[in-house]
């Protein structure tokens, strides 16, 4: 099965072409081409993703990326004979599908319509959750391709994509046993998902306010760092860690009697660990961000040096990681899960990866943990192809039968 996959739920425009052979238990996969174009530089000056700007960029980028992916996959061929009347009818449909994406329509007619149909079996596309204007561009692009090439569509949940991103490694696809538990941590979501089989998901916990990645971004902004904040916080935390002695000193001096001391019995000042001890598997990160805000208000000197910022970054990162790891392990124990998966942009965080593995080895030594390779932690289309293959949902022949769903859930 050859899948062309499209992802445009946020600020990455991504397309992949992947061949899947074998069964889900023993799959063989060949990635023919997989391109991700990030718009981050454009959104950075606004301190976050601007939905309509993302929509404009997706419109501009989809056609050139598709041409590159087809070329790299050796599937780019111009049409030999032109069945004009049939094509006219199709173009009318495509004009209707892309009426809200005029810039994309222009490029589509100029560069995609003249191509011979490439040899693909289905088009997988992210239809939610995400930013509605961004999602619609990808969904309508998939519909237009489906109309032009008579190819069926497989709608994919973006979070399922992040979940399956942990399956693919250089050595091939990882095999694992159910029940599995996935910790999905991205800019928009923080979820613990119980998986009893391929496509059988139950969200057993989620954030009640900010997502983990969102908290990283907001705290980074408080520290005057760039967007997205996660990588900046991670680098600064690492900086604090490599200067352990200085870190300990600074921490003592600055944080001794600050707002960080949450419990009077605590010897060491600490940021709060929100919802760490609640019985459910939900999370909350907005209070943590507020605690950092108060800390910086009380100790503005922390903002004056790189090291001061690094101390705050590390304190914050430690708090997020500790809560994520503790709740994941508790859920894995309760549901007796055999496999633990990690996915989403925050899965790039080294401290999260290391702490999760360290604590799993200690507390659940028999459980197996799969994490995505660094290039697959952020949004990409390869994970959408993987989800389409593993979920085995029946492809939709009639493209009018589905639409983008910004608030789509896994269960
Ligand atoms: O999954 P993703 O690429 O996009 C969404 O679907 O949201 O996740 C983006 C999020 C951002 O909030 C970003 O700050 C965070 O992932 N992130 C990180 C790291 N790299 C990216 N957070 C912590 N540590 C990182 N190394
Ligand atoms: Zn994502």
CSV table of C-alpha atoms and ligand atoms in Angstrom, one decimal:
chain,number,residue,atom,x,y,z
A,1,UNK,CA,0.0,0.0,0.0
A,2,UNK,CA,1.4,3.4,-1.0
A,3,UNK,CA,0.2,6.3,1.0
A,4,UNK,CA,0.5,10.0,0.2
A,5,UNK,CA,0.2,11.8,3.5
A,6,UNK,CA,-0.5,15.5,4.1
A,7,UNK,CA,-0.2,17.5,7.4
A,8,UNK,CA,-1.1,21.1,7.9
A,9,UNK,CA,-2.7,21.3,11.3
A,10,UNK,CA,-0.5,24.1,12.7
A,11,UNK,CA,2.7,25.8,11.3
A,12,UNK,CA,4.4,23.0,9.5
A,13,UNK,CA,3.5,22.1,5.9
A,14,UNK,CA,4.4,18.4,5.5
A,15,UNK,CA,3.9,15.8,2.8
A,16,UNK,CA,5.2,12.2,2.7
A,17,UNK,CA,5.0,9.2,0.4
A,18,UNK,CA,5.5,5.9,2.1
A,19,UNK,CA,5.2,2.2,1.0
A,20,UNK,CA,3.8,-0.2,3.5
A,21,UNK,CA,4.3,-4.0,3.0
A,22,UNK,CA,3.4,-6.9,5.3
A,23,UNK,CA,1.0,-6.9,8.1
A,24,UNK,CA,0.6,-4.6,11.1
A,25,UNK,CA,2.4,-7.2,13.3
A,26,UNK,CA,5.2,-7.6,10.8
A,27,UNK,CA,5.2,-4.4,8.7
A,28,UNK,CA,7.9,-3.4,6.3
A,29,UNK,CA,8.1,0.3,5.5
A,30,UNK,CA,9.8,2.2,2.8
A,31,UNK,CA,9.8,6.0,3.2
A,32,UNK,CA,10.1,7.3,-0.4
A,33,UNK,CA,10.1,10.9,0.5
A,34,UNK,CA,9.2,13.0,3.5
A,35,UNK,CA,9.4,16.8,3.6
A,36,UNK,CA,8.5,19.2,6.4
A,37,UNK,CA,8.6,22.9,5.8
A,38,UNK,CA,8.4,24.9,9.0
A,39,UNK,CA,6.9,28.4,9.2
A,40,UNK,CA,8.3,29.0,12.6
A,41,UNK,CA,10.6,31.9,11.5
A,42,UNK,CA,7.6,33.8,10.2
A,43,UNK,CA,5.5,33.3,13.4
A,44,UNK,CA,8.3,34.0,15.8
A,45,UNK,CA,7.9,37.8,15.6
A,46,UNK,CA,4.3,37.5,16.7
A,47,UNK,CA,5.3,35.2,19.7
A,48,UNK,CA,3.0,32.4,18.5
A,49,UNK,CA,1.3,30.9,15.5
A,50,UNK,CA,-1.0,33.3,13.6
A,51,UNK,CA,-3.8,31.1,12.1
A,52,UNK,CA,-4.4,33.2,8.9
A,53,UNK,CA,-0.7,33.5,8.3
A,54,UNK,CA,-0.4,29.8,8.6
A,55,UNK,CA,-3.2,29.3,6.1
A,56,UNK,CA,-1.5,31.6,3.6
A,57,UNK,CA,1.8,29.8,3.9
A,58,UNK,CA,0.2,26.4,3.6
A,59,UNK,CA,-1.4,27.6,0.4
A,60,UNK,CA,1.9,28.7,-1.0
A,61,UNK,CA,3.9,25.7,0.1
A,62,UNK,CA,1.7,22.6,-0.6
A,63,UNK,CA,2.2,22.5,-4.3
A,64,UNK,CA,6.0,22.9,-4.4
A,65,UNK,CA,6.4,20.4,-1.6
A,66,UNK,CA,4.1,17.9,-3.4
A,67,UNK,CA,6.2,18.3,-6.6
A,68,UNK,CA,9.4,17.7,-4.7
A,69,UNK,CA,8.0,14.7,-2.9
A,70,UNK,CA,6.7,13.2,-6.1
A,71,UNK,CA,10.1,13.8,-7.8
A,72,UNK,CA,12.0,12.3,-4.9
A,73,UNK,CA,9.7,9.3,-5.0
A,74,UNK,CA,10.2,8.9,-8.8
A,75,UNK,CA,6.5,9.4,-9.3
A,76,UNK,CA,6.5,12.7,-11.1
A,77,UNK,CA,5.3,12.4,-14.7
A,78,UNK,CA,3.6,14.8,-17.1
A,79,UNK,CA,0.5,13.7,-18.8
A,80,UNK,CA,0.9,12.1,-22.2
A,81,UNK,CA,-2.6,12.5,-23.6
A,82,UNK,CA,-5.1,15.0,-22.5
A,83,UNK,CA,-8.7,13.9,-22.1
A,84,UNK,CA,-10.0,17.4,-22.3
A,85,UNK,CA,-13.7,17.0,-21.6
A,86,UNK,CA,-13.2,14.8,-18.6
A,87,UNK,CA,-10.6,17.1,-17.3
A,88,UNK,CA,-12.9,20.2,-17.7
A,89,UNK,CA,-15.5,18.5,-15.4
A,90,UNK,CA,-12.8,17.7,-12.8
A,91,UNK,CA,-11.4,21.3,-12.9
A,92,UNK,CA,-14.9,22.6,-12.2
A,93,UNK,CA,-15.0,20.4,-9.1
A,94,UNK,CA,-11.6,21.4,-8.0
A,95,UNK,CA,-12.5,25.1,-8.4
A,96,UNK,CA,-15.4,24.5,-6.0
A,97,UNK,CA,-13.3,22.6,-3.5
A,98,UNK,CA,-10.6,25.2,-3.4
A,99,UNK,CA,-12.8,28.3,-3.6
A,100,UNK,CA,-11.6,29.5,-0.2
A,101,UNK,CA,-7.9,28.9,-1.1
A,102,UNK,CA,-7.5,30.9,-4.3
A,103,UNK,CA,-3.7,31.0,-4.1
A,104,UNK,CA,-3.6,27.3,-3.8
A,105,UNK,CA,-6.1,26.8,-6.6
A,106,UNK,CA,-3.9,28.8,-9.0
A,107,UNK,CA,-0.9,26.7,-8.3
A,108,UNK,CA,-2.9,23.5,-8.4
A,109,UNK,CA,-4.3,24.2,-11.9
A,110,UNK,CA,-0.9,25.3,-13.2
A,111,UNK,CA,1.3,22.6,-11.8
A,112,UNK,CA,-0.7,19.6,-10.5
A,113,UNK,CA,-3.5,19.3,-13.1
A,114,UNK,CA,-1.1,18.7,-16.0
A,115,UNK,CA,0.5,15.7,-14.2
A,116,UNK,CA,-0.2,12.1,-14.9
A,117,UNK,CA,-1.8,10.4,-11.9
A,118,UNK,CA,1.0,9.0,-9.7
A,119,UNK,CA,0.9,5.4,-8.6
A,120,UNK,CA,-0.6,5.9,-5.1
A,121,UNK,CA,-3.3,3.9,-3.3
A,122,UNK,CA,-4.6,6.5,-0.9
A,123,UNK,CA,-4.3,10.0,0.4
A,124,UNK,CA,-4.0,10.3,4.2
A,125,UNK,CA,-4.7,13.8,5.6
A,126,UNK,CA,-4.8,15.3,9.1
A,127,UNK,CA,-8.4,16.5,9.7
A,128,UNK,CA,-8.0,17.6,13.3
A,129,UNK,CA,-7.4,18.7,16.0
A,130,UNK,CA,-5.6,21.9,15.1
A,131,UNK,CA,-6.1,25.4,13.9
A,132,UNK,CA,-9.2,25.5,11.7
A,133,UNK,CA,-7.9,27.7,8.9
A,134,UNK,CA,-4.7,25.7,8.7
A,135,UNK,CA,-6.4,22.3,8.8
A,136,UNK,CA,-8.8,23.3,6.0
A,137,UNK,CA,-6.0,24.0,3.5
A,138,UNK,CA,-4.7,20.5,3.9
A,139,UNK,CA,-8.1,18.9,3.9
A,140,UNK,CA,-9.2,20.8,0.7
A,141,UNK,CA,-5.9,20.0,-1.0
A,142,UNK,CA,-6.5,16.3,-0.3
A,143,UNK,CA,-10.0,16.6,-1.6
A,144,UNK,CA,-8.8,18.3,-4.8
A,145,UNK,CA,-6.2,15.6,-5.3
A,146,UNK,CA,-8.8,12.9,-4.7
A,147,UNK,CA,-11.1,14.6,-7.3
A,148,UNK,CA,-8.3,14.8,-9.8
A,149,UNK,CA,-6.8,11.3,-9.3
A,150,UNK,CA,-9.8,9.4,-8.2
A,151,UNK,CA,-7.8,8.4,-5.1
A,152,UNK,CA,-9.6,7.5,-1.8
A,153,UNK,CA,-8.9,9.6,1.3
A,154,UNK,CA,-8.0,8.4,4.8
A,155,UNK,CA,-8.7,11.1,7.4
A,156,UNK,CA,-6.2,10.9,10.3
A,157,UNK,CA,-6.4,12.4,13.8
A,158,UNK,CA,-3.2,14.5,14.4
A,159,UNK,CA,-2.8,13.0,17.9
A,160,UNK,CA,-2.9,9.5,16.5
A,161,UNK,CA,-0.1,10.6,14.2
A,162,UNK,CA,2.0,11.7,17.2
A,163,UNK,CA,1.2,8.4,18.9
A,164,UNK,CA,2.4,6.3,16.0
A,165,UNK,CA,5.5,8.4,15.5
A,166,UNK,CA,7.2,6.4,18.2
A,167,UNK,CA,6.8,3.2,16.0
A,168,UNK,CA,9.3,4.1,13.3
A,169,UNK,CA,13.0,3.7,13.8
A,170,UNK,CA,16.0,3.4,11.4
A,171,UNK,CA,15.9,-0.4,12.0
A,172,UNK,CA,12.3,-0.5,11.0
A,173,UNK,CA,9.0,-0.5,12.7
A,174,UNK,CA,8.8,-1.3,16.4
A,175,UNK,CA,6.6,-4.1,17.4
A,176,UNK,CA,4.8,-3.8,20.7
A,177,UNK,CA,2.2,-5.3,22.9
A,178,UNK,CA,-1.2,-4.1,24.2
A,179,UNK,CA,-2.4,-2.6,26.3
A,180,UNK,CA,-0.1,0.4,25.6
A,181,UNK,CA,-0.1,3.8,27.2
A,182,UNK,CA,0.9,6.9,25.3
A,183,UNK,CA,2.0,10.2,26.8
A,184,UNK,CA,1.3,12.8,24.1
A,185,UNK,CA,2.8,16.2,24.8
A,186,UNK,CA,2.6,19.0,22.2
A,187,UNK,CA,1.9,22.7,21.9
A,188,UNK,CA,-1.8,22.2,21.9
A,189,UNK,CA,-2.3,19.0,23.9
A,190,UNK,CA,-1.2,17.0,26.9
A,191,UNK,CA,-2.9,13.6,27.0
A,192,UNK,CA,-2.5,10.2,28.5
A,193,UNK,CA,-4.0,7.7,26.1
A,194,UNK,CA,-4.7,4.1,26.8
A,195,UNK,CA,-4.5,1.9,23.8
A,196,UNK,CA,-6.1,-1.6,23.8
A,197,UNK,CA,-5.5,-2.2,20.2
A,198,UNK,CA,-4.7,-0.4,16.9
A,199,UNK,CA,-7.2,2.5,16.7
A,200,UNK,CA,-8.7,1.7,20.1
A,201,UNK,CA,-8.0,4.7,22.2
A,202,UNK,CA,-9.2,6.0,25.5
A,203,UNK,CA,-8.0,9.4,26.8
A,204,UNK,CA,-7.6,8.7,30.5
A,205,UNK,CA,-6.1,12.0,31.4
A,206,UNK,CA,-5.5,15.4,29.8
A,207,UNK,CA,-4.6,19.0,30.8
A,208,UNK,CA,-7.3,21.1,32.3
A,209,UNK,CA,-5.8,24.3,31.1
A,210,UNK,CA,-2.4,24.9,29.3
A,211,UNK,CA,-0.7,22.1,27.3
A,212,UNK,CA,2.8,21.2,28.4
A,213,UNK,CA,4.3,22.7,25.2
A,214,UNK,CA,2.2,25.8,25.7
A,215,UNK,CA,3.6,26.2,29.2
A,216,UNK,CA,7.1,25.9,27.9
A,217,UNK,CA,6.3,28.6,25.3
A,218,UNK,CA,4.7,31.0,27.9
A,219,UNK,CA,7.5,30.6,30.4
A,220,UNK,CA,10.0,31.2,27.6
A,221,UNK,CA,8.2,34.4,26.8
A,222,UNK,CA,8.4,35.5,30.5
A,223,UNK,CA,12.2,34.9,30.3
A,224,UNK,CA,12.5,36.9,27.1
A,225,UNK,CA,13.4,33.9,25.0
A,226,UNK,CA,12.2,33.2,21.4
A,227,UNK,CA,9.3,31.2,20.1
A,228,UNK,CA,8.8,28.2,20.3
A,229,UNK,CA,10.0,28.2,23.8
A,230,UNK,CA,10.6,24.5,24.5
A,231,UNK,CA,14.0,24.2,22.8
A,232,UNK,CA,15.2,27.5,24.4
A,233,UNK,CA,14.2,26.3,27.9
A,234,UNK,CA,15.8,22.9,27.3
A,235,UNK,CA,19.1,24.5,26.2
A,236,UNK,CA,19.2,26.9,29.2
A,237,UNK,CA,18.3,24.1,31.6
A,238,UNK,CA,21.2,22.1,30.2
A,239,UNK,CA,23.4,25.1,30.7
A,240,UNK,CA,22.4,25.3,34.3
A,241,UNK,CA,23.0,21.6,34.7
A,242,UNK,CA,26.5,21.7,33.2
A,243,UNK,CA,27.5,24.3,35.8
A,244,UNK,CA,26.1,22.3,38.7
A,245,UNK,CA,27.9,24.1,41.5
A,246,UNK,CA,27.1,27.6,40.3
A,247,UNK,CA,23.6,26.4,39.8
A,248,UNK,CA,23.3,25.2,43.3
A,249,UNK,CA,24.7,28.5,44.6
A,250,UNK,CA,22.4,30.7,42.5
A,251,UNK,CA,19.4,28.6,43.4
A,252,UNK,CA,20.2,29.0,47.2
A,253,UNK,CA,20.9,32.7,47.0
A,254,UNK,CA,18.0,33.7,44.8
A,255,UNK,CA,15.4,31.2,45.7
A,256,UNK,CA,15.8,30.8,49.4
A,257,UNK,CA,12.8,32.7,50.7
A,258,UNK,CA,11.0,33.3,47.5
A,259,UNK,CA,7.5,32.5,46.3
A,260,UNK,CA,9.0,29.2,45.2
A,261,UNK,CA,8.8,27.8,48.7
A,262,UNK,CA,5.4,26.1,48.5
A,263,UNK,CA,5.4,23.9,51.5
A,264,UNK,CA,6.9,25.1,54.8
A,265,UNK,CA,8.3,21.7,55.4
A,266,UNK,CA,10.2,21.7,52.2
A,267,UNK,CA,13.9,22.1,52.7
A,268,UNK,CA,14.6,23.1,49.1
A,269,UNK,CA,12.7,25.8,47.3
A,270,UNK,CA,10.6,24.3,44.6
A,271,UNK,CA,8.1,25.3,42.0
A,272,UNK,CA,4.8,23.6,42.5
A,273,UNK,CA,4.1,20.2,41.0
A,274,UNK,CA,0.5,20.9,39.9
A,275,UNK,CA,-2.0,17.9,40.4
A,276,UNK,CA,0.9,15.6,41.1
A,277,UNK,CA,-1.0,13.8,43.8
A,278,UNK,CA,-4.5,13.9,42.5
A,279,UNK,CA,-6.1,10.5,41.9
A,280,UNK,CA,-7.0,11.2,38.3
A,281,UNK,CA,-4.6,11.4,35.4
A,282,UNK,CA,-5.3,15.0,34.5
A,283,UNK,CA,-2.7,17.8,34.3
A,284,UNK,CA,-2.6,21.5,34.9
A,285,UNK,CA,0.2,23.8,33.9
A,286,UNK,CA,-1.1,27.3,34.0
A,287,UNK,CA,-0.5,27.6,37.8
A,288,UNK,CA,3.1,26.7,37.2
A,289,UNK,CA,3.5,29.5,34.7
A,290,UNK,CA,1.9,31.9,37.2
A,291,UNK,CA,4.4,30.7,39.9
A,292,UNK,CA,7.3,31.6,37.5
A,293,UNK,CA,5.7,35.0,36.9
A,294,UNK,CA,5.6,35.7,40.6
A,295,UNK,CA,9.1,34.4,41.1
A,296,UNK,CA,10.4,36.8,38.4
A,297,UNK,CA,8.3,39.7,39.9
A,298,UNK,CA,9.9,39.1,43.3
A,299,UNK,CA,13.4,38.5,41.9
A,300,UNK,CA,13.8,40.6,38.7
A,301,UNK,CA,17.6,40.1,39.1
A,302,UNK,CA,17.1,36.6,37.7
A,303,UNK,CA,16.3,38.1,34.4
A,304,UNK,CA,19.6,40.1,34.3
A,305,UNK,CA,21.9,37.2,33.6
A,306,UNK,CA,21.9,34.2,31.4
A,307,UNK,CA,22.6,32.1,34.5
A,308,UNK,CA,19.6,33.6,36.4
A,309,UNK,CA,17.4,32.7,33.5
A,310,UNK,CA,18.9,29.2,33.3
A,311,UNK,CA,18.1,28.6,36.9
A,312,UNK,CA,14.4,29.5,36.3
A,313,UNK,CA,14.3,27.4,33.1
A,314,UNK,CA,15.7,24.4,34.9
A,315,UNK,CA,13.3,24.8,37.9
A,316,UNK,CA,10.4,25.0,35.5
A,317,UNK,CA,11.5,22.1,33.3
A,318,UNK,CA,12.1,19.9,36.3
A,319,UNK,CA,8.6,20.6,37.6
A,320,UNK,CA,6.9,19.7,34.3
A,321,UNK,CA,8.9,16.6,33.7
A,322,UNK,CA,8.4,15.4,37.3
A,323,UNK,CA,4.6,15.6,37.0
A,324,UNK,CA,4.5,14.1,33.5
A,325,UNK,CA,6.7,11.1,34.4
A,326,UNK,CA,5.0,10.4,37.8
A,327,UNK,CA,1.5,10.4,36.3
A,328,UNK,CA,2.5,8.3,33.3
A,329,UNK,CA,4.1,5.7,35.5
A,330,UNK,CA,1.1,5.6,37.9
A,331,UNK,CA,-1.3,5.1,35.0
A,332,UNK,CA,1.0,2.4,33.5
A,333,UNK,CA,0.9,0.6,36.8
A,334,UNK,CA,-2.9,0.8,37.2
A,335,UNK,CA,-3.7,-0.3,33.7
A,336,UNK,CA,-0.9,-2.8,33.6
A,337,UNK,CA,0.4,-1.6,30.3
A,338,UNK,CA,3.1,-3.5,28.6
A,339,UNK,CA,4.3,-0.7,26.3
A,340,UNK,CA,4.7,3.0,27.0
A,341,UNK,CA,4.9,5.5,24.1
A,342,UNK,CA,5.9,9.1,24.0
A,343,UNK,CA,4.9,11.6,21.3
A,344,UNK,CA,4.5,15.2,20.4
A,345,UNK,CA,6.8,18.3,20.2
A,346,UNK,CA,7.7,18.1,23.9
A,347,UNK,CA,8.9,14.5,23.3
A,348,UNK,CA,12.1,16.2,22.0
A,349,UNK,CA,12.9,17.2,25.5
A,350,UNK,CA,16.0,15.3,26.6
A,351,UNK,CA,15.2,15.6,30.3
A,352,UNK,CA,11.7,14.2,29.8
A,353,UNK,CA,13.1,11.2,27.8
A,354,UNK,CA,15.8,10.5,30.3
A,355,UNK,CA,13.6,10.8,33.4
A,356,UNK,CA,10.9,8.6,31.8
A,357,UNK,CA,13.3,5.8,31.0
A,358,UNK,CA,15.1,6.1,34.3
A,359,UNK,CA,11.9,5.9,36.3
A,360,UNK,CA,10.4,3.1,34.2
A,361,UNK,CA,13.5,1.0,34.6
A,362,UNK,CA,13.2,1.5,38.4
A,363,UNK,CA,9.4,1.0,38.7
A,364,UNK,CA,8.3,-1.0,35.7
A,365,UNK,CA,11.3,-2.8,34.5
A,366,UNK,CA,9.3,-5.2,32.3
A,367,UNK,CA,7.5,-2.4,30.4
A,368,UNK,CA,8.9,-1.4,27.0
A,369,UNK,CA,9.2,2.3,26.1
A,370,UNK,CA,9.3,3.6,22.6
A,371,UNK,CA,10.1,7.2,21.8
A,372,UNK,CA,10.1,9.0,18.4
A,373,UNK,CA,13.4,9.9,16.8
A,374,UNK,CA,14.1,13.6,17.2
A,375,UNK,CA,13.0,14.4,13.6
A,376,UNK,CA,9.6,12.9,14.2
A,377,UNK,CA,8.8,14.6,17.5
A,378,UNK,CA,7.5,17.7,15.8
A,379,UNK,CA,4.7,17.8,13.3
A,380,UNK,CA,5.3,15.8,10.1
A,381,UNK,CA,3.4,13.8,7.5
A,382,UNK,CA,5.2,10.5,8.0
A,383,UNK,CA,3.4,10.0,11.3
A,384,UNK,CA,0.1,10.6,9.5
A,385,UNK,CA,1.0,7.9,7.0
A,386,UNK,CA,1.9,5.6,9.9
A,387,UNK,CA,-1.4,6.2,11.7
A,388,UNK,CA,-3.3,5.6,8.4
A,389,UNK,CA,-1.6,2.3,8.0
A,390,UNK,CA,-2.0,1.0,11.5
A,391,UNK,CA,-5.5,2.2,12.1
A,392,UNK,CA,-6.7,0.5,8.9
A,393,UNK,CA,-9.7,2.8,8.6
A,394,UNK,CA,-11.7,2.2,5.4
A,395,UNK,CA,-10.6,4.9,2.9
A,396,UNK,CA,-13.4,7.3,1.9
A,397,UNK,CA,-14.2,7.2,-1.8
A,398,UNK,CA,-16.4,10.3,-1.7
A,399,UNK,CA,-14.4,13.3,-0.7
A,400,UNK,CA,-17.5,15.3,0.2
A,401,UNK,CA,-18.1,13.0,3.1
A,402,UNK,CA,-15.6,14.5,5.5
A,403,UNK,CA,-14.4,17.9,6.8
A,404,UNK,CA,-11.8,19.4,9.1
A,405,UNK,CA,-12.6,19.2,12.8
A,406,UNK,CA,-10.6,21.6,14.8
A,407,UNK,CA,-11.6,20.1,18.2
A,408,UNK,CA,-11.4,16.4,17.1
A,409,UNK,CA,-10.7,14.0,20.0
A,410,UNK,CA,-9.1,10.6,20.1
A,411,UNK,CA,-11.9,9.1,22.1
B,1,LIG,O1,3.7,18.7,18.3
B,1,LIG,P1,4.2,20.0,18.0
B,1,LIG,O2,5.4,20.2,17.0
B,1,LIG,O3,3.1,20.9,17.5
B,1,LIG,C1,1.8,20.8,18.0
B,1,LIG,O4,1.0,19.9,17.5
B,1,LIG,O5,1.5,21.6,19.0
B,1,LIG,O6,4.7,20.7,19.4
B,1,LIG,C2,5.2,22.0,19.5
B,1,LIG,C3,5.5,22.2,21.0
B,1,LIG,C4,5.9,23.7,21.2
B,1,LIG,O7,5.1,24.1,22.3
B,1,LIG,C5,7.3,23.6,21.6
B,1,LIG,O8,7.7,24.6,22.5
B,1,LIG,C6,7.5,22.2,22.2
B,1,LIG,O9,6.6,21.4,21.4
B,1,LIG,N1,8.9,21.7,22.1
B,1,LIG,C7,9.6,21.4,23.3
B,1,LIG,C8,10.9,21.0,22.8
B,1,LIG,N2,10.9,21.1,21.4
B,1,LIG,C9,9.6,21.5,21.1
B,1,LIG,N3,9.2,21.5,24.5
B,1,LIG,C10,10.2,21.1,25.4
B,1,LIG,N4,11.4,20.7,25.1
B,1,LIG,C11,11.8,20.7,23.8
B,1,LIG,N5,13.1,20.3,23.5
B,2,LIG,ZN1,1.5,18.2,16.8
